[in-house]
Short mmCIF file of C-alpha atoms in Angstrom, two decimals:
data_model
loop_
_atom_site.label_atom_id
_atom_site.label_comp_id
_atom_site.label_asym_id
_atom_site.label_seq_id
_atom_site.Cartn_x
_atom_site.Cartn_y
_atom_site.Cartn_z
CA MET A 592 -109.17 50.80 -43.83
CA ASN A 593 -105.95 51.09 -45.84
CA LEU A 594 -104.53 48.16 -43.88
CA ILE A 595 -107.62 46.08 -44.66
CA ASN A 596 -107.44 46.97 -48.36
CA THR A 597 -103.79 46.04 -48.41
CA PHE A 598 -104.60 42.60 -47.01
CA PHE A 599 -107.91 41.98 -48.82
CA ASN A 600 -109.02 44.22 -51.65
CA VAL A 601 -112.39 43.48 -53.22
CA LYS A 602 -111.45 45.19 -56.49
CA VAL A 603 -108.29 43.09 -56.79
CA LEU A 604 -110.33 39.96 -56.08
CA LEU A 605 -112.87 40.79 -58.79
CA ASP A 606 -110.11 41.60 -61.28
CA SER A 607 -108.34 38.29 -60.58
CA LEU A 608 -111.51 36.18 -60.42
CA PRO A 609 -111.46 35.06 -64.12
CA GLN A 610 -107.86 33.92 -63.68
CA LEU A 611 -108.76 32.10 -60.45
CA LEU A 612 -111.74 30.37 -62.06
CA TRP A 613 -109.52 29.24 -64.92
CA GLY A 614 -107.13 27.79 -62.37
CA LEU A 615 -110.05 26.10 -60.59
CA ALA A 616 -111.07 24.41 -63.85
CA VAL A 617 -107.52 23.08 -64.28
CA THR A 618 -107.45 21.92 -60.64
CA LEU A 619 -110.73 20.05 -61.08
CA GLN A 620 -109.47 18.48 -64.30
CA ILE A 621 -106.31 17.22 -62.56
CA GLY A 622 -108.15 16.16 -59.40
CA ILE A 623 -111.04 14.30 -60.99
CA THR A 624 -108.77 12.48 -63.44
CA SER A 625 -106.41 11.47 -60.62
CA ILE A 626 -109.28 10.34 -58.39
CA LEU A 627 -110.77 8.14 -61.12
CA CYS A 628 -107.39 6.62 -61.98
CA GLY A 629 -106.62 6.08 -58.30
CA LEU A 630 -109.97 4.40 -57.67
CA ALA A 631 -109.59 2.06 -60.63
CA GLY A 632 -105.98 1.25 -59.82
CA GLY A 633 -106.63 0.79 -56.10
CA LEU A 634 -109.60 -1.52 -56.67
CA PHE A 635 -107.59 -3.61 -59.13
CA LEU A 636 -104.68 -3.93 -56.69
CA ALA A 637 -106.94 -4.86 -53.76
CA VAL A 638 -108.76 -7.60 -55.70
CA ALA A 639 -105.59 -8.85 -57.39
CA ARG A 640 -103.97 -9.23 -54.00
CA LEU A 641 -106.69 -11.70 -53.00
CA TYR A 642 -106.36 -14.00 -55.99
CA SER A 643 -102.74 -13.56 -57.10
CA PRO A 644 -99.87 -15.99 -56.41
CA PRO A 645 -97.58 -15.10 -53.48
CA PHE A 646 -94.96 -13.35 -55.62
CA CYS A 647 -97.56 -11.03 -57.17
CA GLN A 648 -98.96 -10.33 -53.70
CA PHE A 649 -95.45 -9.37 -52.62
CA LEU A 650 -95.13 -6.98 -55.59
CA ILE A 651 -98.49 -5.37 -54.78
CA ARG A 652 -97.57 -4.92 -51.11
CA THR A 653 -94.24 -3.42 -52.15
CA TYR A 654 -95.95 -0.96 -54.51
CA VAL A 655 -98.39 0.11 -51.80
CA ASP A 656 -95.67 0.55 -49.18
CA VAL A 657 -93.35 2.46 -51.51
CA PHE A 658 -95.88 4.96 -52.83
CA ARG A 659 -97.37 5.56 -49.38
CA SER A 660 -93.86 6.40 -48.18
CA ILE A 661 -92.76 8.85 -50.91
CA PRO A 662 -93.81 12.50 -50.30
CA LEU A 663 -95.99 13.63 -53.19
CA LEU A 664 -93.87 16.73 -53.77
CA VAL A 665 -90.77 14.58 -54.20
CA LEU A 666 -92.61 12.26 -56.59
CA LEU A 667 -93.81 15.20 -58.70
CA ILE A 668 -90.27 16.54 -59.02
CA VAL A 669 -88.90 13.10 -59.93
CA VAL A 670 -91.58 12.47 -62.57
CA TYR A 671 -91.31 15.91 -64.21
CA TYR A 672 -87.64 16.79 -63.81
CA ALA A 673 -85.79 13.45 -63.42
CA LEU A 674 -87.53 11.15 -65.93
CA PRO A 675 -86.38 13.22 -68.94
CA PHE A 676 -82.81 12.08 -68.13
CA VAL A 677 -83.87 8.53 -69.10
CA GLY A 678 -85.79 9.68 -72.17
CA ILE A 679 -89.28 9.91 -70.63
CA ARG A 680 -90.82 13.38 -70.99
CA LEU A 681 -94.30 14.04 -69.65
CA SER A 682 -96.28 17.24 -69.90
CA PRO A 683 -97.04 19.15 -66.69
CA PHE A 684 -100.60 17.82 -66.76
CA LEU A 685 -99.53 14.17 -67.23
CA SER A 686 -96.82 14.57 -64.59
CA ALA A 687 -99.33 15.85 -62.06
CA VAL A 688 -101.97 13.22 -62.88
CA THR A 689 -99.43 10.38 -62.91
CA SER A 690 -97.96 11.34 -59.53
CA LEU A 691 -101.33 11.89 -57.85
CA SER A 692 -102.76 8.69 -59.33
CA LEU A 693 -99.84 6.53 -58.19
CA VAL A 694 -100.12 7.76 -54.61
CA SER A 695 -103.93 7.70 -54.59
CA ALA A 696 -104.00 4.12 -55.93
CA ALA A 697 -101.72 2.97 -53.09
CA TYR A 698 -103.97 4.46 -50.40
CA THR A 699 -107.15 3.35 -52.18
CA ALA A 700 -105.85 -0.23 -52.42
CA GLU A 701 -105.40 -0.36 -48.65
CA ILE A 702 -108.86 1.10 -48.09
CA PHE A 703 -110.50 -1.49 -50.37
CA ARG A 704 -108.40 -4.28 -48.86
CA ALA A 705 -109.58 -3.37 -45.36
CA GLY A 706 -113.20 -3.27 -46.56
CA ILE A 707 -112.94 -6.67 -48.26
CA GLU A 708 -111.27 -8.25 -45.21
CA ALA A 709 -114.07 -6.93 -43.00
CA ILE A 710 -116.56 -9.14 -44.86
CA PRO A 711 -117.17 -12.33 -42.82
CA HIS A 712 -115.51 -15.41 -44.30
CA GLY A 713 -118.91 -17.08 -44.38
CA GLN A 714 -119.89 -14.83 -47.29
CA PHE A 715 -117.10 -16.34 -49.39
CA GLU A 716 -118.07 -19.86 -48.29
CA ALA A 717 -121.74 -19.28 -49.08
CA SER A 718 -120.80 -18.03 -52.55
CA ALA A 719 -118.58 -21.06 -53.14
CA ALA A 720 -121.34 -23.39 -51.98
CA LEU A 721 -123.64 -21.85 -54.59
CA GLY A 722 -121.07 -22.49 -57.30
CA LEU A 723 -120.27 -18.82 -57.92
CA SER A 724 -116.98 -18.13 -59.66
CA ASN A 725 -114.39 -15.89 -58.01
CA ARG A 726 -115.42 -13.06 -60.34
CA HIS A 727 -119.12 -13.36 -59.54
CA THR A 728 -118.38 -13.74 -55.83
CA MET A 729 -116.42 -10.52 -55.86
CA VAL A 730 -118.73 -8.51 -58.13
CA ASP A 731 -122.12 -9.68 -56.83
CA VAL A 732 -121.46 -10.44 -53.16
CA ILE A 733 -118.27 -9.05 -51.68
CA LEU A 734 -117.68 -5.67 -53.35
CA PRO A 735 -121.23 -4.31 -52.82
CA GLN A 736 -120.83 -4.93 -49.09
CA ALA A 737 -117.24 -3.68 -48.97
CA VAL A 738 -118.09 -0.44 -50.77
CA ARG A 739 -120.60 0.46 -48.07
CA ILE A 740 -117.85 0.09 -45.49
CA VAL A 741 -115.20 2.10 -47.35
CA ILE A 742 -117.27 5.05 -48.59
CA PRO A 743 -116.21 7.37 -45.71
CA PRO A 744 -112.44 6.71 -45.99
CA LEU A 745 -112.64 6.80 -49.81
CA THR A 746 -114.32 10.20 -49.67
CA ASN A 747 -111.61 11.41 -47.30
CA ASN A 748 -109.00 10.20 -49.79
CA CYS A 749 -110.71 12.10 -52.59
CA ILE A 750 -110.59 15.26 -50.48
CA ASN A 751 -106.87 14.77 -49.93
CA VAL A 752 -106.27 14.30 -53.66
CA LEU A 753 -108.10 17.54 -54.47
CA LYS A 754 -106.06 19.39 -51.84
CA ASP A 755 -102.81 17.88 -53.10
CA THR A 756 -103.45 19.24 -56.61
CA ALA A 757 -102.04 22.51 -55.24
CA LEU A 758 -98.59 20.89 -55.47
CA ALA A 759 -98.96 20.68 -59.26
CA SER A 760 -97.79 24.28 -59.42
CA VAL A 761 -94.20 23.09 -58.89
CA VAL A 762 -94.26 21.55 -62.39
CA ALA A 763 -95.57 24.77 -63.98
CA MET A 764 -99.16 23.55 -64.12
CA PRO A 765 -101.55 26.54 -64.26
CA ASP A 766 -103.76 25.25 -61.46
CA LEU A 767 -105.62 27.37 -58.91
CA LEU A 768 -102.58 28.00 -56.70
CA LYS A 769 -100.35 28.86 -59.68
CA GLN A 770 -102.90 31.32 -61.05
CA ALA A 771 -103.39 32.88 -57.60
CA THR A 772 -99.61 33.27 -57.19
CA GLN A 773 -99.30 34.98 -60.58
CA ALA A 774 -102.26 37.28 -59.86
CA GLN A 775 -100.80 38.16 -56.46
CA ALA A 776 -97.48 39.09 -58.04
CA LEU A 777 -99.17 41.18 -60.72
CA ALA A 778 -101.38 43.06 -58.24
CA ALA A 779 -98.74 43.27 -55.51
CA ASN A 780 -101.52 42.28 -53.12
CA PRO A 781 -102.23 38.99 -51.28
CA THR A 782 -105.95 39.09 -52.10
CA PRO A 783 -105.76 36.50 -54.96
CA LEU A 784 -104.15 34.00 -52.58
CA ILE A 785 -106.92 34.58 -50.04
CA GLY A 786 -109.44 34.16 -52.85
CA ALA A 787 -107.85 30.82 -53.79
CA ALA A 788 -108.12 29.68 -50.17
CA ILE A 789 -111.80 30.65 -50.12
CA ILE A 790 -112.43 28.70 -53.34
CA TYR A 791 -110.73 25.62 -51.88
CA VAL A 792 -112.95 25.86 -48.79
CA MET A 793 -116.11 26.26 -50.89
CA LEU A 794 -115.07 23.26 -52.98
CA LEU A 795 -114.10 20.90 -50.16
CA TRP A 796 -116.28 21.91 -47.22
CA PRO A 797 -119.41 20.18 -48.59
CA MET A 798 -117.37 17.01 -49.04
CA VAL A 799 -116.16 17.23 -45.43
CA ILE A 800 -119.77 17.54 -44.26
CA VAL A 801 -120.73 14.50 -46.36
CA VAL A 802 -117.91 12.46 -44.79
CA GLY A 803 -119.06 13.45 -41.31
CA ARG A 804 -122.61 12.39 -42.12
CA LEU A 805 -121.46 9.06 -43.55
CA GLU A 806 -119.32 8.35 -40.48
CA THR A 807 -122.30 9.13 -38.24
CA ILE A 808 -124.47 6.71 -40.20
CA PHE A 809 -121.86 3.97 -39.92
CA SER A 810 -121.33 4.57 -36.19
CA ARG A 811 -125.06 4.14 -35.57
CA GLY A 812 -124.95 0.73 -37.15
CA GLU A 813 -127.15 1.65 -40.10
CA THR A 814 -125.00 -0.51 -42.33
CA MET A 815 -124.96 -4.25 -42.15
CA MET A 816 -121.22 -4.42 -41.45
CA ALA A 817 -120.96 -2.04 -38.46
CA ALA A 818 -118.61 -3.23 -35.74
CA LEU A 819 -120.25 -5.41 -33.11
CA ILE A 820 -117.33 -4.83 -30.76
CA SER A 821 -115.42 -1.56 -30.78
CA ILE A 822 -112.32 -1.01 -28.64
CA ARG A 823 -110.57 2.35 -28.47
CA GLY A 824 -107.44 3.26 -26.53
CA LEU A 825 -107.72 0.22 -24.24
CA LYS A 826 -105.19 0.44 -21.42
CA LYS A 827 -104.84 -1.96 -18.50
CA ALA A 828 -102.26 -1.99 -15.73
CA PHE A 829 -101.57 -4.32 -12.85
CA GLY A 830 -99.99 -1.96 -10.35
CA ARG A 831 -97.20 -0.18 -12.17
CA PHE A 832 -96.98 -2.83 -14.89
CA MET A 833 -98.84 -1.81 -18.04
CA VAL A 834 -100.38 -4.89 -19.66
CA LEU A 835 -102.29 -3.25 -22.53
CA HIS A 836 -100.95 -0.14 -24.26
CA GLY A 837 -103.83 1.64 -25.99
CA ILE A 838 -105.42 -1.16 -28.05
CA ASP A 839 -107.70 -0.13 -30.96
CA LEU A 840 -109.79 -2.92 -32.47
CA ASP A 841 -113.11 -3.41 -34.28
CA ILE A 842 -114.77 -6.79 -34.70
CA ALA A 843 -117.70 -7.25 -37.08
CA GLU A 844 -120.76 -9.37 -36.44
CA GLY A 845 -120.17 -12.97 -37.48
CA GLU A 846 -116.39 -12.56 -37.61
CA VAL A 847 -114.08 -15.23 -36.21
CA VAL A 848 -110.93 -13.62 -34.81
CA CYS A 849 -107.99 -15.61 -33.41
CA VAL A 850 -105.54 -13.82 -31.13
CA ILE A 851 -102.05 -15.32 -31.05
CA GLY A 852 -98.80 -14.31 -29.41
CA PRO A 853 -96.31 -15.28 -26.73
CA SER A 854 -97.30 -15.82 -23.11
CA GLY A 855 -97.65 -12.55 -21.24
CA SER A 856 -98.47 -10.51 -24.35
CA GLY A 857 -101.88 -9.41 -23.03
CA LYS A 858 -104.11 -11.72 -25.10
CA SER A 859 -106.24 -13.06 -22.25
CA THR A 860 -106.41 -9.67 -20.58
CA LEU A 861 -107.72 -8.17 -23.82
CA ILE A 862 -110.71 -10.49 -24.09
CA ARG A 863 -111.40 -10.36 -20.34
CA CYS A 864 -111.78 -6.59 -20.69
CA ILE A 865 -114.53 -7.09 -23.27
CA ASN A 866 -116.96 -8.37 -20.62
CA HIS A 867 -115.28 -6.41 -17.82
CA LEU A 868 -113.91 -9.39 -15.96
CA GLU A 869 -110.87 -7.14 -15.92
CA GLY A 870 -111.38 -3.44 -15.34
CA PHE A 871 -109.46 -0.91 -17.42
CA GLU A 872 -108.41 2.72 -17.44
CA LYS A 873 -111.21 5.31 -17.42
CA GLU A 874 -110.09 6.93 -20.66
CA SER A 875 -110.42 3.59 -22.48
CA SER A 876 -113.58 2.68 -24.38
CA VAL A 877 -115.11 -0.74 -25.05
CA THR A 878 -118.56 -1.12 -26.59
CA VAL A 879 -120.50 -4.27 -27.41
CA ASP A 880 -123.42 -3.85 -29.83
CA GLY A 881 -123.45 -0.14 -29.06
CA VAL A 882 -123.49 -0.56 -25.25
CA ARG A 883 -120.52 0.83 -23.38
CA VAL A 884 -118.81 -1.72 -21.13
CA GLU A 885 -118.53 -0.23 -17.64
CA GLN A 886 -119.67 -0.85 -14.10
CA GLY A 887 -123.39 -0.26 -13.66
CA ALA A 888 -126.73 -1.55 -14.83
CA ALA A 889 -125.59 -1.83 -18.46
CA LEU A 890 -122.87 -4.35 -17.56
CA ALA A 891 -125.38 -7.13 -16.91
CA LYS A 892 -126.88 -6.50 -20.34
CA VAL A 893 -123.44 -6.78 -21.96
CA ARG A 894 -122.57 -9.99 -20.13
CA ALA A 895 -125.87 -11.55 -21.14
CA GLU A 896 -124.79 -11.12 -24.77
CA VAL A 897 -121.15 -12.19 -24.31
CA GLY A 898 -120.44 -15.84 -23.53
CA MET A 899 -117.05 -16.97 -22.31
CA VAL A 900 -115.21 -20.29 -22.29
CA PHE A 901 -112.30 -20.43 -19.84
CA GLN A 902 -109.09 -22.42 -20.12
CA SER A 903 -109.82 -24.05 -16.72
CA PHE A 904 -113.48 -24.84 -17.62
CA ASN A 905 -114.93 -23.18 -14.46
CA LEU A 906 -117.94 -25.49 -14.42
CA PHE A 907 -120.03 -25.51 -11.25
CA PRO A 908 -118.86 -28.75 -9.57
CA HIS A 909 -121.96 -29.21 -7.39
CA MET A 910 -124.31 -29.21 -10.38
CA THR A 911 -124.88 -31.82 -13.02
CA VAL A 912 -123.86 -31.15 -16.60
CA LEU A 913 -127.48 -30.48 -17.50
CA ARG A 914 -127.96 -28.06 -14.61
CA ASN A 915 -124.75 -26.20 -15.53
CA VAL A 916 -126.20 -25.48 -18.97
CA MET A 917 -129.72 -24.66 -17.76
CA LEU A 918 -128.87 -22.27 -14.93
CA ALA A 919 -128.11 -18.95 -16.67
CA PRO A 920 -131.05 -19.01 -19.12
CA MET A 921 -133.47 -19.62 -16.22
CA ARG A 922 -131.98 -17.03 -13.86
CA VAL A 923 -130.92 -14.29 -16.30
CA ARG A 924 -133.38 -14.60 -19.18
CA GLY A 925 -136.29 -16.07 -17.24
CA THR A 926 -136.57 -19.13 -19.47
CA PRO A 927 -139.07 -21.69 -18.10
CA PRO A 928 -137.33 -24.83 -16.74
CA ALA A 929 -138.89 -27.16 -19.32
CA GLU A 930 -137.73 -24.98 -22.22
CA ALA A 931 -134.31 -24.48 -20.64
CA LYS A 932 -133.92 -28.25 -20.29
CA ARG A 933 -134.92 -28.88 -23.88
CA LYS A 934 -132.43 -26.29 -25.17
CA ALA A 935 -129.71 -27.59 -22.87
CA LEU A 936 -130.13 -31.15 -24.15
CA ASP A 937 -130.06 -29.86 -27.74
CA LEU A 938 -126.82 -27.99 -27.05
CA LEU A 939 -125.21 -30.97 -25.35
CA ALA A 940 -126.09 -33.07 -28.37
CA ARG A 941 -124.65 -30.36 -30.60
CA VAL A 942 -121.26 -30.61 -28.87
CA GLY A 943 -121.46 -34.41 -28.76
CA ILE A 944 -121.95 -35.19 -25.06
CA SER A 945 -125.71 -35.55 -24.55
CA GLU A 946 -125.12 -38.91 -22.84
CA GLN A 947 -123.24 -37.11 -20.03
CA ALA A 948 -126.15 -34.85 -19.05
CA ASP A 949 -126.73 -36.35 -15.61
CA LYS A 950 -123.09 -36.61 -14.58
CA PHE A 951 -121.12 -34.15 -12.51
CA PRO A 952 -118.11 -32.31 -13.94
CA SER A 953 -115.67 -34.33 -11.86
CA GLN A 954 -116.83 -37.47 -13.66
CA LEU A 955 -115.86 -36.11 -17.09
CA SER A 956 -112.59 -35.87 -18.96
CA GLY A 957 -111.04 -32.47 -19.59
CA GLY A 958 -112.20 -32.44 -23.20
CA GLN A 959 -115.74 -33.30 -22.16
CA GLN A 960 -115.75 -30.58 -19.51
CA GLN A 961 -114.64 -28.00 -22.04
CA ARG A 962 -117.42 -29.02 -24.42
CA VAL A 963 -119.89 -28.61 -21.55
CA ALA A 964 -118.44 -25.13 -21.02
CA ILE A 965 -119.05 -24.34 -24.69
CA ALA A 966 -122.65 -25.57 -24.42
CA ARG A 967 -123.14 -23.50 -21.26
CA ALA A 968 -121.89 -20.37 -23.02
CA LEU A 969 -124.17 -21.06 -26.01
CA ALA A 970 -127.21 -21.55 -23.79
CA MET A 971 -127.53 -17.78 -23.34
CA GLU A 972 -127.68 -17.37 -27.14
CA PRO A 973 -124.90 -14.78 -26.98
CA LYS A 974 -123.93 -12.45 -29.79
CA VAL A 975 -120.26 -12.96 -28.96
CA LEU A 976 -118.28 -15.93 -27.69
CA LEU A 977 -114.90 -15.42 -26.02
CA PHE A 978 -112.49 -18.35 -25.79
CA ASP A 979 -109.54 -17.96 -23.42
CA GLU A 980 -107.02 -20.60 -24.52
CA PRO A 981 -109.70 -23.32 -24.38
CA THR A 982 -107.29 -26.20 -25.07
CA SER A 983 -104.29 -25.17 -22.96
CA ALA A 984 -105.37 -27.19 -19.90
CA LEU A 985 -106.15 -30.35 -21.89
CA ASP A 986 -104.14 -33.49 -22.50
CA PRO A 987 -102.96 -33.61 -26.14
CA GLU A 988 -105.37 -36.41 -27.09
CA MET A 989 -108.33 -34.33 -25.85
CA VAL A 990 -107.47 -31.17 -27.79
CA GLY A 991 -108.93 -32.45 -31.07
CA GLU A 992 -112.45 -33.02 -29.77
CA VAL A 993 -112.69 -29.46 -28.42
CA LEU A 994 -111.28 -27.94 -31.61
CA ASP A 995 -113.76 -29.96 -33.68
CA ALA A 996 -116.63 -28.55 -31.63
CA MET A 997 -115.27 -25.02 -32.13
CA ARG A 998 -114.86 -25.55 -35.89
CA LYS A 999 -118.52 -26.54 -36.18
CA LEU A 1000 -119.47 -23.52 -34.09
CA ALA A 1001 -117.48 -21.17 -36.31
CA GLY A 1002 -119.57 -22.26 -39.28
CA THR A 1003 -122.82 -21.10 -37.65
CA GLY A 1004 -122.14 -17.37 -37.97
CA VAL A 1005 -121.60 -16.62 -34.27
CA THR A 1006 -119.00 -13.96 -33.52
CA MET A 1007 -115.96 -15.62 -31.93
CA ILE A 1008 -112.79 -14.21 -30.39
CA VAL A 1009 -110.35 -17.02 -29.65
CA VAL A 1010 -107.09 -16.67 -27.73
CA THR A 1011 -105.16 -19.71 -28.85
CA HIS A 1012 -101.79 -21.34 -29.33
CA GLU A 1013 -103.27 -23.74 -31.91
CA MET A 1014 -101.84 -22.27 -35.12
CA GLY A 1015 -103.49 -24.86 -37.37
CA PHE A 1016 -106.91 -24.01 -35.95
CA ALA A 1017 -106.30 -20.27 -36.41
CA ARG A 1018 -105.21 -20.77 -40.02
CA GLN A 1019 -108.20 -22.97 -40.86
CA VAL A 1020 -111.06 -21.24 -39.05
CA ALA A 1021 -110.25 -17.55 -38.51
CA ASP A 1022 -111.46 -14.70 -40.69
CA ARG A 1023 -108.74 -12.57 -39.13
CA VAL A 1024 -105.65 -13.31 -37.05
CA ILE A 1025 -104.22 -10.79 -34.59
CA PHE A 1026 -100.64 -11.12 -33.33
CA MET A 1027 -99.97 -9.45 -29.98
CA ASP A 1028 -96.73 -8.83 -28.14
CA GLY A 1029 -95.91 -6.60 -25.19
CA GLY A 1030 -99.51 -5.48 -24.75
CA ARG A 1031 -99.81 -4.18 -28.31
CA ILE A 1032 -101.27 -5.42 -31.59
CA VAL A 1033 -98.16 -5.92 -33.70
CA GLU A 1034 -99.91 -7.15 -36.83
CA ALA A 1035 -103.37 -8.19 -38.00
CA GLY A 1036 -104.64 -9.70 -41.23
CA THR A 1037 -106.10 -12.73 -42.89
CA PRO A 1038 -104.63 -16.14 -41.99
CA SER A 1039 -102.78 -16.06 -45.30
CA ASP A 1040 -101.31 -12.63 -44.52
CA ILE A 1041 -100.10 -13.63 -41.06
CA PHE A 1042 -98.92 -17.20 -41.65
CA ASP A 1043 -97.66 -16.98 -45.23
CA SER A 1044 -96.32 -13.44 -45.52
CA PRO A 1045 -96.14 -11.60 -42.19
CA ARG A 1046 -94.86 -8.05 -42.49
CA GLU A 1047 -93.32 -7.62 -39.05
CA GLU A 1048 -90.06 -9.28 -38.02
CA ARG A 1049 -91.46 -9.93 -34.55
CA THR A 1050 -94.34 -11.89 -36.10
CA ARG A 1051 -91.95 -13.88 -38.28
CA GLY A 1052 -89.75 -14.69 -35.30
CA PHE A 1053 -92.71 -15.89 -33.22
CA LEU A 1054 -94.05 -18.10 -36.01
CA ARG A 1055 -90.62 -19.61 -36.66
CA ALA A 1056 -90.32 -20.50 -32.98
CA VAL A 1057 -93.86 -21.93 -32.76
CA LEU A 1058 -94.14 -23.76 -36.08
CA ASN A 1059 -90.69 -25.36 -35.96
CA HIS A 1060 -91.31 -27.11 -32.64
#
């Protein structure tokens, strides 16, 4: 019993409780102020990055990178103890709030940026078509959707800020930890420190539960922007050669994603894993619209929702163009022949080759065959379309007609993942560009991020080699 009382004494806890509650009030004051400043600053930085000139975007990226790299403890010491040497003296409270706010704003900016970039590009286009200004587009259309996406990570960030307030004690701020340390020294008993830990748990545990609930809601697709395709830890090897090294990727419904990179970087293998044309390691996870991609009955369901256009066309040579487009809807979806024919003719007209319906693939040019392949993939009304270097097997003069068909398709809202070497197409059409090398995602971002201001040297080197030839 004496040992227990030495470690945790109820009387000592009750005696120190007023001091601990005073420290809790100070902690909440620091934490809430820092959270609000961080939210405002982070939102401003994220939106400003979208509409600022390149130099301002560079400054914002630099700020975010710098303050995500500095340990908070070091920043607190610099602000409180070093700034007075240049004539800037801040109180302990302002030092703590300033340091926490600067770091929180950097993380919050990245969270908001990711949420804004997850909004399909069509939302921006629809707003522009309605004549909405940039401000109204952001306030009325984009931010309400983005906020729903970023609520879980923002709540996590708030939890981290409240926990980090404990570091304010190094600048003599009488927060919860400081008060507990003083009470512990006065009582010569660790009970006040244990009491402070209990108070932190009581304060933050409900927030942790809320985050878990929010993440569950998002994973069930109860928000409009849940990922249509989710890839986690994707690994693929051919013998001893590892082609994909633990890829993590989410693709939202309606998003157009272009995958670029040197030959042999794993681009085609990545998209072929999505519909299990290539198997992958058992510990990897790929889901399409909530259905896990794996051998079994569910695989047919996935493939019915995922269309694919191959670089070598892969049309059925013994069937006419019309029959190529009609076959899958009749056999897989049970569409009556008359309806399948009507839809097939509509699709052929949509890609500009309705007059070739009764010809065989061998009678068509490469560009025409690829447009038939696009129509065939669309005939199943898929939720996702995969394009595996659709222009690489074409003569240069035929590339344009296929890219034009794909541009029109991108404007319809269908989810597209395009492996391509056509940088102009990726810049013009993509919502997001992913650069791969060595079986890994090196960098991902908007076309402007990747082509105008890539962060990684490997990305810059690839683009210099590709765009200068």
